[in-house]
């Protein structure tokens, strides 16, 4: 009896330990998702700021304003200073400066009037963001960022300065500088839909100060408090050190307030100027509330059950000593055992048959479950492809949206100044229609790929390859990867067209990820089609460094991945092989070749 209790207790605690690990892994998954989404939002935020400052620096309005500032004689009736004030308010900038390249004379400031002959070169505050932005832009002649600092006279708004060159007749004449409020970053980082009570995300710079307000500790870790009193506002933890050193990981650490937390951290680099760590954390105690409650209940139940069993055993022992006829008891027990054995023997044949039937039921259940798992894996693969597609749509829409925004601002200013002509209105209509039609065409292209059609159809193999290339060409260009398509075959086959495109996308994305890691500056992917009498071969060759020989035989296993733990799912190649070999009746192979991997897809022509 005691042995049974011990076995049940051990099994219960092992199950509880497994439940605890499941809760922890689920929390890590949520933290990594939150971290990565906000990391991309921060990059998108700064990417838009780069586009805005470059667009404004190259505009004719800035050119005319600088001409007026240098000559002190208005050259047009357009109120450029009012335009900059409107621009700063619309895009949320705290201040806008125009500084001459020579000696750093401040030509214009949007918020306050400037002193006559104010030169940054002679300034006593050369540690300020404005001076650093001017010097750094002169040095690198590109858009630059100056990490967050306190601004004199405005301690409530720690700010990031960004600058870009202004060219006049092809020569650098002045510097355009924006002052960006750190509160804009806090708005992104403090979005908490679906978060736990103690979960928070924050940014930390090389000085171990937060670059966004802490949602849970605003009194001690707000931007203002941290930059006003760095000794109290420092966030010096293992997560910040590892993240700032370039590592991406998840682990349990002690956070800035001395609590044990589940932490998921990663480096965040903006334009080679801002090198931060982005961290997502939740208290360990919140994650383990339910497992700890179960453990406490289990201890209570085990204790009560053990006491009851001990009482019963003591009672039985006491009764046994009262029996005088021990031999009679033994005989009775022997008789009972013989009857039990006879009963077991009579039922043995029935039990064998019953066990065989139960075994068949279990086998059928396992087969059904495997089919269900394959369906789920296929759906996960499709959703991963959909994520890639959404990223590509975002890349293709970004420039048209910015262009459309610039057209709207220009039209509004023309209208407010009373200089909006019919010709300009028609020009705006044509340009905006062209941009909108291009964006609509992009949606149509991607929608056709996700149309739910599982039947076979007749299609040209070269057109399917071109469509797959079209989906990923933006991602390849953004990573400076050359994709060369040697396909000349115009052969038509009857098979699953969209499934073939999905497999090609999986292979193209694997090549892209390998090249980004092992050959980021000279990436090349070659595509070709070879025809034979009854089959065709699609070959895809990259120079991404290849796969280690000791694991190459495992790449088609489900959930096996050669990528970092939080970057790959391990189902892409598995589902690709399933699609080609089971749905399309073909063959998919992968082998190391010179400088990379050669993937071959064989499909029957007949």
PDB file of N, CA, C and O in Angstrom, residues 72 138 165 204 396 441 456 504:
ATOM      1  N   UNK A  72      18.212  87.140 -46.630  1.00  0.00           N
ATOM      2  CA  UNK A  72      17.301  88.001 -45.861  1.00  0.00           C
ATOM      3  C   UNK A  72      16.295  88.707 -46.756  1.00  0.00           C
ATOM      4  O   UNK A  72      15.645  89.674 -46.354  1.00  0.00           O
ATOM      5  N   UNK A 138      28.193  66.191 -40.670  1.00  0.00           N
ATOM      6  CA  UNK A 138      29.301  66.685 -41.494  1.00  0.00           C
ATOM      7  C   UNK A 138      30.310  65.578 -41.757  1.00  0.00           C
ATOM      8  O   UNK A 138      30.885  65.485 -42.849  1.00  0.00           O
ATOM      9  N   UNK A 165      22.209  65.842 -44.444  1.00  0.00           N
ATOM     10  CA  UNK A 165      22.790  66.928 -45.228  1.00  0.00           C
ATOM     11  C   UNK A 165      21.753  67.577 -46.152  1.00  0.00           C
ATOM     12  O   UNK A 165      20.843  66.909 -46.646  1.00  0.00           O
ATOM     13  N   UNK A 204      16.915  49.706 -23.458  1.00  0.00           N
ATOM     14  CA  UNK A 204      18.027  50.154 -22.622  1.00  0.00           C
ATOM     15  C   UNK A 204      19.218  50.490 -23.529  1.00  0.00           C
ATOM     16  O   UNK A 204      19.508  49.752 -24.476  1.00  0.00           O
ATOM     17  N   UNK A 396       6.500  46.686 -50.167  1.00  0.00           N
ATOM     18  CA  UNK A 396       6.092  47.263 -51.439  1.00  0.00           C
ATOM     19  C   UNK A 396       5.145  48.449 -51.258  1.00  0.00           C
ATOM     20  O   UNK A 396       5.028  49.301 -52.126  1.00  0.00           O
ATOM     21  N   UNK A 441      -2.776  46.508 -57.241  1.00  0.00           N
ATOM     22  CA  UNK A 441      -2.203  45.410 -58.025  1.00  0.00           C
ATOM     23  C   UNK A 441      -1.372  44.479 -57.145  1.00  0.00           C
ATOM     24  O   UNK A 441      -1.385  43.266 -57.309  1.00  0.00           O
ATOM     25  N   UNK A 456      -5.858  19.931 -58.929  1.00  0.00           N
ATOM     26  CA  UNK A 456      -4.774  20.083 -59.897  1.00  0.00           C
ATOM     27  C   UNK A 456      -5.243  20.943 -61.064  1.00  0.00           C
ATOM     28  O   UNK A 456      -6.444  21.020 -61.355  1.00  0.00           O
ATOM     29  N   UNK A 504       8.682  26.455 -53.379  1.00  0.00           N
ATOM     30  CA  UNK A 504       9.735  27.344 -53.895  1.00  0.00           C
ATOM     31  C   UNK A 504      10.005  28.485 -52.927  1.00  0.00           C
ATOM     32  O   UNK A 504      11.157  28.862 -52.684  1.00  0.00           O
TER      33      UNK A 504
END
